[in-house]
Amino acid sequence: MCGIFGYVGHQSNAAEIVLKGLKRLEYRGYDSWGIAAVGQTGARIAVKKKAGKIGGATVDDLPKSTLAFGHTRWATHGGVTDVNAHPHLDCTGTIALIHNGIFENYEQIKKKLIVRGHHFRSETDTEVAVHLIEEYARSMMFTKAVQKAFNDMKGLNAIIVTDVKNHTLIAARNGSPLVVGFGDGENFLASDAAALLPHTKQVHFLEDDEMAIIGVNAIMLFNAKTGEHLQPKKQRLTWNVRDAEKGDYPFLMLKEIYEQPGVVSDIAANAAYVQTHAAHIKKSRGAYLVGCGTASYAAVAGEYLFSKIAKRHVNVAIGSEFGYHLDFLNRDSLIVAISQSGETMDILESVKKARQKGAKILALVNVLGSTLYREADYKLMIDAGPEKGVASTKAFIGMLAHLTLLAYAVAGKTNDGVAVLTRAVVSMKKVLSDPSVRKIKKLAKKLKKSEHIYVIGRGLSYLTALESALKIKEISYIHAEGLAAGELKHGPLALVTKGTPCIAFLPDDETYGANLAGAMEMKARGGYIIGVSHKPHEVFDYYIQVPTAGEATIMPNVVVAQLLAYYLTIERGFDPDMPRNLAKSVTVK
Ligand code: G6P
């Protein structure tokens, strides 16, 4: 959700460095932004903040400085206005603060601060924190004041604070992610490690209740509750700058779609790891696959894959619903928490609750050092490289590849799993070939004015349908619904009229005949049938070919849907990388 970037060092264009940092965080989704620059004179802190996107904005109007920090806001408390954007200043304009999270008890504290004479300019919970620090700093050292204020804040929060005297950034976190980056005569801070890549690969991920004082030459760490001094756990980031940029592609999402065959072939080439994790699953008595959004569909895929390949039942829960499934958890349970970012709050909460029941956690996660990664007993990296398009693509395909391999490994047939992934790579390449993409583009042109699109499938294609509909709606804003084909006659058919677009996934498996019947039911009511299959059929009004890849056919099928969603979005004139109202990583409940 909100992005944070901070710089303190020898360069005098700190605000510009921060602006570039914020641009690298734009993919997270935001509605306003702001930067504070602390000049060397000890005068008031200069702030520039605006509702809307950064676009071509510059920071030429901010003073030259060696310390600056900035924020991209995704509004929670208070509307999307310039005034509500962060950073917020105290009454004197000498303390600035940015914040991620929700300050739950801000109202009581605000009332007390108003009585003490503090003057508030915005409607945000965040501004209360900076006045609270101002209040405490009247009677104690600045660092202590920040620590005390942070400990007063209820909820899951991260704050970054600076003042005109100390030439440091002070950061504290509880729940919301923060990472500090170690440079040479300069240091950094961000909400997301990928934003640090152009500057440094040496990082420390702040744990809950950790506080960092970031100066030019050192970063000091403390426990925010006890004040105890801590040693940073330095890690080296494995990603490259280029991996996180769009290169020659017009949008990140398109680049990430094209990277998918490479992601799956790398996973297949390194399949040896899978045995250890398969052993955890075998040993458990009751496994849950838990995910949110697209990752929840990977979890549903896992349920089908484990049943079909490994003849093993696994439970599935959406992160936000998992809290209502705790009754059967115990020390022998295993939670497979699936998340690209490793920061989705509903997943982190699920993991916390499962732990309280003694369950073990296996994280299937893409971001090294993320909170989920650190919390897990067993860590399985998705290894899809940085994913920046808000709508998950390559991380999803990576999740599917690992779950397929795991299911085969549990069945004692890892080699068959590798073979099936290899077929999926070939099939995905075919879908991504020029003639196939041209066909999908042509379809997007045909469908661009549709109000509704229905997508049907059975078995593994059921969740292909769910994920396809999600992709279409989240970026093109066309209402799309994914359905189990068998459910059509229980309601959805009522909505099919002449010309209603219906996408039917018909892979070469046991679902083919029954799925075809669904397509025919649609057709009989006037539906325009788009068949995605290994072979054409007369019921199809439009046909997209996908070569069979056994149990992994779901992967090329999803690629068709990703491309269709992408080109629908382009046709309709929207930005696929930054869909309205959505964020890449949902770090609030
Ligand atoms: C957001 C993103 C989705 C993603 C979901 C879960 O809603 O827009 O693309 O699937 O969060 O994210 P995670 O990082 O936990 O996989």
XYZ file of C-alpha atoms and ligand atoms in Angstrom:
605
model
C 0.000 0.000 0.000
C 1.699 3.280 1.005
C 5.305 3.585 -0.135
C 8.146 5.071 1.897
C 11.592 6.185 0.789
C 14.202 8.018 2.870
C 17.748 9.230 2.273
C 20.476 10.645 4.484
C 24.008 11.065 3.169
C 26.656 13.073 1.406
C 24.661 13.982 -1.699
C 22.981 17.373 -1.660
C 20.068 16.426 -3.916
C 18.304 14.287 -1.303
C 14.815 15.334 -2.413
C 15.541 14.234 -5.972
C 16.876 10.870 -4.795
C 13.695 10.443 -2.772
C 11.471 11.447 -5.699
C 13.135 8.763 -7.821
C 12.711 6.292 -4.957
C 8.998 7.097 -4.764
C 8.680 6.569 -8.498
C 10.070 3.078 -8.042
C 7.340 2.506 -5.461
C 4.508 3.839 -7.610
C 3.543 0.299 -8.595
C 2.257 -0.314 -5.065
C -0.754 1.900 -5.806
C -1.329 5.359 -4.279
C -3.508 8.418 -4.512
C -1.242 11.228 -3.271
C 2.404 11.793 -2.505
C 4.765 14.084 -0.633
C 8.400 14.783 0.192
C 10.080 16.621 3.069
C 13.608 18.031 2.733
C 15.581 19.163 5.739
C 17.900 22.029 4.776
C 21.184 22.382 6.649
C 20.294 25.704 8.201
C 17.989 24.338 10.904
C 15.084 26.330 9.510
C 11.588 24.940 9.071
C 11.310 21.679 7.145
C 10.286 22.195 3.518
C 7.432 19.982 2.354
C 5.898 19.451 -1.055
C 2.789 17.272 -1.162
C 0.060 16.738 -3.696
C -3.058 14.694 -4.347
C -2.815 12.564 -7.511
C 0.088 10.854 -9.221
C 3.671 12.123 -9.343
C 3.617 12.251 -13.144
C 6.202 14.753 -14.396
C 6.497 16.609 -11.067
C 9.918 17.849 -9.974
C 11.318 18.855 -6.605
C 13.177 21.911 -7.948
C 11.158 24.015 -5.520
C 12.529 22.129 -2.491
C 15.836 23.263 -0.977
C 19.113 21.449 -1.601
C 19.568 19.074 1.312
C 21.343 15.922 2.416
C 18.322 14.457 4.197
C 14.876 13.906 2.760
C 12.058 11.417 2.935
C 8.843 10.847 1.070
C 5.634 8.894 0.947
C 3.043 7.665 -1.509
C -0.311 7.577 0.279
C -3.199 5.167 -0.145
C -5.902 6.979 1.805
C -7.468 5.425 4.888
C -8.299 8.258 7.315
C -9.201 11.509 5.553
C -9.933 12.128 1.867
C -7.438 12.350 -0.966
C -6.269 15.993 -0.643
C -2.970 17.868 -0.676
C -3.324 18.607 3.038
C -3.968 14.986 4.007
C -0.930 13.743 2.049
C 2.213 12.961 4.065
C 4.661 14.191 5.396
C 2.906 15.970 8.249
C 4.540 18.673 10.331
C 4.202 19.576 14.003
C 3.035 23.063 15.103
C 6.535 24.543 14.751
C 7.287 23.026 11.352
C 10.528 21.540 12.678
C 9.421 17.909 12.998
C 8.146 15.920 9.991
C 6.581 12.472 9.961
C 5.273 9.890 7.519
C 3.265 6.854 8.439
C 1.979 3.557 7.082
C -0.804 1.719 8.832
C -3.732 2.758 10.979
C -3.247 4.621 14.272
C -6.238 3.105 16.048
C -6.387 5.259 19.199
C -5.644 8.571 17.486
C -8.947 10.207 18.409
C -8.458 10.154 22.205
C -4.881 11.360 21.852
C -5.887 14.109 19.425
C -8.460 15.444 21.911
C -5.817 15.683 24.636
C -3.351 17.380 22.278
C -5.943 19.966 21.238
C -6.447 20.808 24.918
C -2.646 21.211 25.145
C -2.863 23.813 22.364
C -1.804 21.789 19.305
C -3.159 22.964 16.002
C -4.174 20.342 13.410
C -4.343 21.004 9.691
C -5.428 17.625 8.265
C -8.093 14.976 8.904
C -5.525 12.189 9.230
C -4.608 9.887 12.096
C -0.987 10.427 11.042
C -0.836 14.082 11.983
C -1.689 13.173 15.566
C 1.562 11.205 15.814
C 3.764 14.158 14.894
C 2.071 16.445 17.433
C 2.405 13.748 20.078
C 6.146 13.606 19.404
C 6.307 17.414 19.573
C 4.539 17.290 22.932
C 6.902 14.660 24.372
C 10.001 16.339 22.905
C 9.328 19.361 25.142
C 10.494 17.334 28.117
C 12.803 14.625 26.757
C 15.374 13.840 24.079
C 13.962 13.673 20.566
C 14.697 9.948 20.103
C 12.976 9.138 23.404
C 9.990 11.232 22.366
C 9.660 9.278 19.126
C 9.983 5.990 20.988
C 7.366 6.955 23.568
C 4.913 8.213 20.949
C 5.364 5.067 18.849
C 4.642 2.889 21.881
C 1.472 4.882 22.549
C 0.181 4.148 19.056
C -2.251 1.207 18.946
C -2.583 -0.765 15.701
C -0.130 -1.902 13.072
C 2.042 1.041 12.138
C 5.345 2.163 10.719
C 6.516 5.727 11.279
C 9.497 7.699 10.027
C 10.343 10.951 11.715
C 12.947 13.651 11.353
C 13.598 17.005 12.956
C 15.782 19.961 12.069
C 18.349 19.389 14.824
C 19.499 15.770 14.616
C 20.160 15.081 10.937
C 18.833 11.536 11.252
C 15.788 9.611 10.175
C 14.130 7.702 12.978
C 12.019 4.744 11.935
C 9.925 2.350 13.977
C 7.705 -0.461 12.845
C 5.006 -2.715 14.134
C 3.253 -4.601 11.352
C 3.938 -2.376 8.346
C 7.110 -3.343 6.430
C 10.310 -1.268 6.529
C 13.810 -2.030 5.346
C 16.996 -0.044 5.908
C 19.774 -0.007 3.291
C 23.475 0.404 4.099
C 25.429 2.653 1.735
C 28.863 4.247 1.773
C 28.643 7.620 3.516
C 24.892 7.457 2.949
C 22.037 5.303 4.168
C 18.534 4.546 3.011
C 15.157 3.465 4.147
C 12.196 2.079 2.213
C 8.957 0.211 2.559
C 10.090 -2.172 -0.137
C 13.563 -3.624 -0.724
C 13.256 -3.442 -4.534
C 13.252 0.378 -4.269
C 16.757 0.246 -2.750
C 18.322 -1.768 -5.576
C 19.901 1.160 -7.489
C 21.655 2.260 -4.268
C 22.574 -0.804 -2.236
C 21.976 -4.515 -1.812
C 22.995 -4.629 1.870
C 19.836 -4.397 3.904
C 18.264 -5.098 7.246
C 14.519 -5.770 7.463
C 13.093 -4.180 10.572
C 11.316 -6.605 12.875
C 8.169 -5.635 14.769
C 8.922 -3.166 17.555
C 12.339 -2.366 16.177
C 13.459 1.209 15.908
C 16.298 2.446 13.678
C 18.215 5.691 13.851
C 19.588 6.273 10.395
C 22.462 8.720 10.118
C 24.987 9.468 7.386
C 27.601 7.028 8.655
C 25.692 4.559 10.786
C 22.388 2.884 11.357
C 21.633 2.097 14.984
C 18.958 -0.360 16.019
C 16.937 -0.549 19.211
C 14.066 -2.459 20.654
C 11.310 0.171 20.684
C 9.721 -1.310 23.810
C 12.792 -1.795 26.021
C 15.350 0.539 24.459
C 17.831 -2.376 24.267
C 20.533 -1.955 21.616
C 20.314 -4.512 18.765
C 22.685 -5.722 16.050
C 21.393 -5.460 12.459
C 20.950 -8.768 10.623
C 22.436 -7.718 7.305
C 21.221 -9.542 4.221
C 22.240 -9.267 0.601
C 19.452 -8.727 -1.915
C 19.603 -11.199 -4.780
C 17.584 -9.216 -7.331
C 19.089 -6.876 -9.929
C 18.017 -3.343 -10.818
C 17.140 -4.456 -14.343
C 14.780 -7.138 -13.039
C 12.700 -4.417 -11.417
C 12.436 -2.134 -14.459
C 10.223 -2.392 -17.504
C 13.055 -2.197 -20.053
C 11.734 -2.120 -23.617
C 8.219 -3.134 -22.643
C 5.499 -0.453 -22.526
C 4.250 -1.723 -19.165
C 5.657 -3.800 -16.320
C 2.738 -6.198 -16.509
C 3.543 -7.127 -20.097
C 7.187 -7.690 -19.226
C 6.179 -9.878 -16.308
C 3.788 -11.899 -18.501
C 6.611 -12.612 -20.971
C 8.972 -13.660 -18.179
C 6.742 -16.557 -17.183
C 8.203 -19.384 -19.295
C 11.610 -18.485 -17.835
C 10.254 -18.535 -14.276
C 8.774 -22.012 -14.738
C 11.821 -23.474 -16.480
C 14.053 -22.194 -13.648
C 11.769 -23.824 -11.093
C 11.792 -27.085 -13.047
C 15.592 -26.949 -13.324
C 15.992 -26.584 -9.553
C 13.417 -29.149 -8.484
C 15.679 -30.960 -6.016
C 14.589 -28.635 -3.181
C 11.078 -29.992 -3.311
C 11.724 -33.195 -1.369
C 12.281 -31.455 1.959
C 9.083 -29.466 1.706
C 7.103 -32.452 0.463
C 8.266 -34.244 3.621
C 6.776 -31.432 5.782
C 3.459 -31.841 3.995
C 3.509 -35.622 4.325
C 4.352 -35.426 8.015
C 1.558 -32.975 8.816
C -1.851 -34.128 9.933
C -4.026 -31.498 8.325
C -2.538 -28.973 5.903
C -4.091 -25.620 4.995
C -3.237 -23.613 1.900
C -3.905 -19.942 2.644
C -3.668 -16.954 0.281
C -5.359 -13.686 -0.675
C -6.448 -12.427 -4.089
C -4.655 -14.220 -6.879
C -2.664 -16.228 -4.330
C -5.952 -17.610 -2.963
C -6.600 -19.078 -6.416
C -3.158 -20.673 -6.321
C -4.309 -22.225 -3.044
C -7.452 -23.587 -4.743
C -5.242 -24.968 -7.530
C -3.154 -26.644 -4.837
C -6.245 -28.363 -3.465
C -7.059 -29.865 -6.880
C -3.419 -30.743 -7.611
C -2.837 -32.508 -4.294
C -6.063 -34.419 -4.660
C -5.479 -35.429 -8.264
C -1.740 -36.119 -8.212
C -0.892 -36.957 -4.602
C -4.318 -38.336 -3.559
C -4.106 -36.148 -0.522
C -6.676 -33.793 0.918
C -5.546 -30.288 1.796
C -7.792 -27.536 3.114
C -8.014 -24.125 1.524
C -8.814 -20.784 3.097
C -8.782 -17.165 2.000
C -6.506 -15.187 4.335
C -9.286 -12.954 5.645
C -11.503 -15.998 6.396
C -8.835 -18.165 7.951
C -9.555 -16.876 11.460
C -12.880 -18.719 11.306
C -11.238 -22.088 10.569
C -9.003 -22.391 13.583
C -10.880 -25.013 15.552
C -9.146 -27.991 13.996
C -5.605 -26.660 14.161
C -3.063 -28.238 16.469
C 0.655 -28.906 16.737
C 0.557 -31.366 13.835
C -1.112 -28.929 11.439
C 0.815 -27.264 8.642
C -0.111 -23.888 7.166
C 1.180 -23.297 3.656
C 0.978 -19.504 3.478
C 1.126 -18.339 -0.133
C 2.025 -14.734 -0.858
C 4.002 -12.834 -3.475
C 4.876 -9.938 -1.190
C 4.982 -11.749 2.132
C 3.437 -8.604 3.614
C -0.310 -9.093 3.065
C -1.826 -8.363 6.444
C -4.519 -11.039 6.292
C -1.829 -13.647 5.651
C 0.375 -12.409 8.454
C -2.598 -12.450 10.818
C -3.470 -15.985 9.705
C 0.051 -17.118 10.427
C -0.032 -15.513 13.857
C -3.304 -17.239 14.747
C -2.086 -20.607 13.477
C 1.068 -20.272 15.556
C -0.981 -19.692 18.674
C -2.477 -23.130 18.018
C 1.012 -24.627 17.697
C 0.814 -25.175 13.916
C 3.922 -25.023 11.727
C 4.227 -22.519 8.894
C 5.570 -23.163 5.407
C 5.848 -19.897 3.452
C 5.601 -19.968 -0.339
C 6.784 -16.433 -0.876
C 8.497 -14.285 -3.499
C 10.125 -11.534 -1.427
C 13.243 -12.538 0.467
C 13.310 -11.094 3.967
C 9.619 -10.188 3.934
C 7.675 -10.547 7.169
C 6.130 -13.858 6.111
C 9.548 -15.155 5.087
C 10.952 -14.317 8.501
C 7.982 -15.659 10.455
C 7.884 -19.044 8.723
C 9.361 -22.293 10.022
C 9.998 -23.497 6.476
C 10.700 -21.131 3.582
C 10.083 -21.895 -0.059
C 11.037 -19.027 -2.352
C 8.833 -18.596 -5.442
C 11.860 -17.161 -7.274
C 9.852 -15.222 -9.850
C 12.072 -12.112 -9.492
C 10.588 -8.723 -8.542
C 6.929 -8.443 -9.504
C 5.748 -4.846 -9.778
C 2.536 -4.931 -11.798
C -0.284 -4.558 -9.260
C -2.119 -7.495 -10.809
C -0.073 -10.572 -10.000
C 1.060 -12.611 -13.024
C 4.455 -14.282 -12.871
C 4.309 -14.823 -9.108
C 1.001 -16.670 -9.618
C 2.515 -18.875 -12.316
C 5.480 -19.474 -9.986
C 3.103 -20.459 -7.163
C 1.349 -22.920 -9.492
C 4.665 -24.398 -10.603
C 5.826 -25.002 -7.026
C 2.480 -26.453 -5.950
C 2.493 -28.795 -8.964
C 6.001 -29.986 -8.130
C 5.116 -30.397 -4.464
C 2.075 -32.499 -5.335
C 4.198 -34.718 -7.584
C 6.913 -34.973 -4.933
C 4.363 -35.995 -2.278
C 3.247 -38.693 -4.730
C 6.893 -39.779 -5.056
C 6.983 -38.728 -8.729
C 9.099 -35.597 -8.804
C 10.452 -36.380 -12.264
C 6.941 -36.494 -13.683
C 6.380 -33.061 -12.110
C 9.460 -31.685 -13.850
C 8.259 -33.177 -17.150
C 4.837 -31.574 -16.824
C 6.378 -28.165 -16.051
C 8.612 -28.510 -19.093
C 5.518 -29.066 -21.227
C 3.914 -26.007 -19.659
C 6.937 -23.919 -20.691
C 6.561 -25.033 -24.304
C 2.842 -24.327 -24.250
C 3.257 -20.880 -22.647
C 5.822 -19.968 -25.312
C 3.278 -20.925 -27.961
C 0.632 -18.706 -26.340
C 3.183 -15.882 -26.233
C 4.211 -16.331 -29.876
C 3.347 -13.473 -32.242
C 0.468 -15.142 -34.148
C -1.198 -16.196 -30.887
C -0.785 -12.743 -29.308
C -2.220 -11.158 -32.476
C -5.292 -13.332 -32.110
C -5.743 -12.341 -28.475
C -5.286 -8.641 -29.368
C -7.982 -9.006 -32.038
C -10.288 -10.543 -29.459
C -9.613 -7.641 -27.078
C -10.701 -5.221 -29.804
C -13.942 -7.186 -30.235
C -14.683 -7.335 -26.510
C -13.561 -3.882 -25.420
C -17.072 -2.457 -25.163
C -18.508 -5.447 -23.276
C -20.189 -4.777 -19.977
C -19.888 -8.333 -18.713
C -17.697 -11.307 -19.529
C -18.363 -14.791 -18.162
C -15.601 -17.357 -17.822
C -16.260 -21.051 -17.233
C -14.224 -24.116 -16.390
C -14.273 -27.306 -14.368
C -11.660 -28.938 -12.171
C -8.380 -27.076 -12.508
C -10.015 -24.910 -15.165
C -12.523 -23.694 -12.573
C -9.858 -21.674 -10.848
C -8.424 -20.731 -14.248
C -11.859 -19.165 -14.750
C -11.733 -17.435 -11.367
C -8.263 -16.007 -11.968
C -9.141 -14.964 -15.545
C -12.173 -13.039 -14.335
C -10.129 -11.373 -11.597
C -7.460 -10.259 -14.075
C -10.081 -8.849 -16.455
C -11.988 -6.919 -13.815
C -9.040 -5.554 -11.831
C -7.290 -3.882 -14.733
C -9.816 -3.398 -17.578
C -12.763 -2.560 -15.249
C -15.093 -4.803 -17.264
C -17.288 -6.826 -14.966
C -16.143 -10.426 -15.283
C -17.275 -13.508 -13.435
C -15.480 -16.835 -13.156
C -17.773 -19.822 -12.756
C -17.698 -23.557 -12.302
C -19.382 -24.595 -15.538
C -21.736 -26.894 -13.669
C -23.185 -23.920 -11.798
C -24.384 -22.129 -14.935
C -27.860 -23.550 -14.783
C -28.172 -22.658 -11.099
C -28.354 -18.958 -11.829
C -25.793 -17.315 -14.114
C -27.517 -18.467 -17.312
C -30.224 -15.910 -16.504
C -27.714 -13.218 -17.410
C -26.681 -14.592 -20.799
C -28.319 -12.793 -23.715
C -27.487 -12.350 -27.388
C -23.803 -11.595 -27.790
C -22.763 -12.019 -24.109
C -19.068 -12.976 -24.229
C -18.375 -16.341 -22.577
C -14.841 -17.687 -22.318
C -14.728 -21.474 -21.954
C -11.534 -23.280 -20.889
C -11.556 -26.733 -22.455
C -8.249 -28.501 -21.872
C -7.622 -32.066 -22.930
C -8.579 -33.685 -19.639
C -11.490 -35.411 -17.921
C -13.478 -32.157 -17.820
C -13.615 -31.665 -21.606
C -17.058 -33.146 -22.326
C -18.865 -31.592 -19.372
C -17.225 -28.247 -19.980
C -18.278 -28.320 -23.597
C -21.847 -28.871 -22.430
C -21.526 -25.609 -20.429
C -20.328 -23.762 -23.532
C -23.294 -25.146 -25.454
C -25.751 -24.011 -22.785
C -24.294 -20.519 -23.117
C -24.431 -20.668 -26.891
C -28.073 -21.784 -26.860
C -28.926 -18.531 -25.014
C -27.089 -16.388 -27.547
C -23.673 -16.316 -25.851
C -20.572 -15.475 -27.918
C -18.308 -18.424 -27.140
C -14.557 -17.982 -26.927
C -13.030 -21.430 -26.717
C -9.571 -21.831 -25.179
C -8.585 -25.376 -25.989
C -6.110 -27.742 -27.634
C -8.503 -28.228 -30.598
C -11.222 -26.177 -32.325
C -14.926 -26.994 -32.002
C -17.948 -25.828 -33.942
C -19.527 -24.304 -30.850
C -16.714 -21.756 -30.636
C -17.312 -18.327 -32.170
C -13.663 -17.496 -31.516
C -10.881 -19.970 -30.898
C -7.571 -19.664 -29.092
C -5.272 -22.627 -29.248
C -3.388 -23.812 -26.178
C -1.213 -26.912 -26.513
C -1.813 -29.502 -23.803
C 0.556 -29.620 -20.858
C -1.184 -32.231 -18.690
C -1.988 -31.002 -15.173
C -0.005 -27.839 -15.901
C -2.250 -26.696 -18.772
C -3.688 -24.250 -16.265
C -0.485 -22.185 -16.725
C -0.730 -21.458 -20.478
C -4.493 -21.064 -20.060
C -3.937 -18.346 -17.463
C -1.433 -16.663 -19.773
C -4.202 -16.343 -22.397
C -6.375 -14.605 -19.796
C -3.536 -12.326 -18.658
C -2.893 -11.217 -22.241
C -6.575 -10.693 -22.889
C -6.961 -8.624 -19.708
C -3.855 -6.614 -20.625
C -4.992 -5.826 -24.186
C -8.557 -5.065 -23.068
C -7.042 -2.517 -20.689
C -4.890 -0.976 -23.416
C -7.858 -0.855 -25.816
C -9.928 0.915 -23.180
C -7.161 3.427 -22.504
C -6.278 2.465 -18.926
C -2.947 1.823 -17.215
C -2.581 -1.928 -16.522
C 0.242 -1.356 -14.026
C -1.744 0.941 -11.782
C -5.408 -0.024 -11.558
C -7.660 2.427 -9.745
C -8.313 1.865 -6.031
C -5.985 -1.135 -5.824
C -2.605 -1.645 -4.235
C 0.110 -4.184 -4.942
C 0.554 -5.155 -1.363
C -2.347 -4.899 1.063
C -0.738 -4.209 4.412
C -3.907 -3.277 6.318
C -6.832 -5.450 7.413
C -3.239 -7.488 -3.914
C -2.678 -7.598 -5.334
C -2.988 -8.983 -5.905
C -2.446 -10.058 -4.983
C -2.977 -9.896 -3.550
C -2.253 -10.815 -2.572
O -4.629 -7.491 -3.951
O -3.239 -6.615 -6.161
O -2.410 -9.113 -7.195
O -2.802 -11.311 -5.470
O -2.768 -8.558 -3.089
O -0.916 -10.409 -2.497
P 0.285 -11.305 -2.043
O 1.467 -10.381 -2.054
O -0.045 -11.786 -0.651
O 0.412 -12.430 -2.994
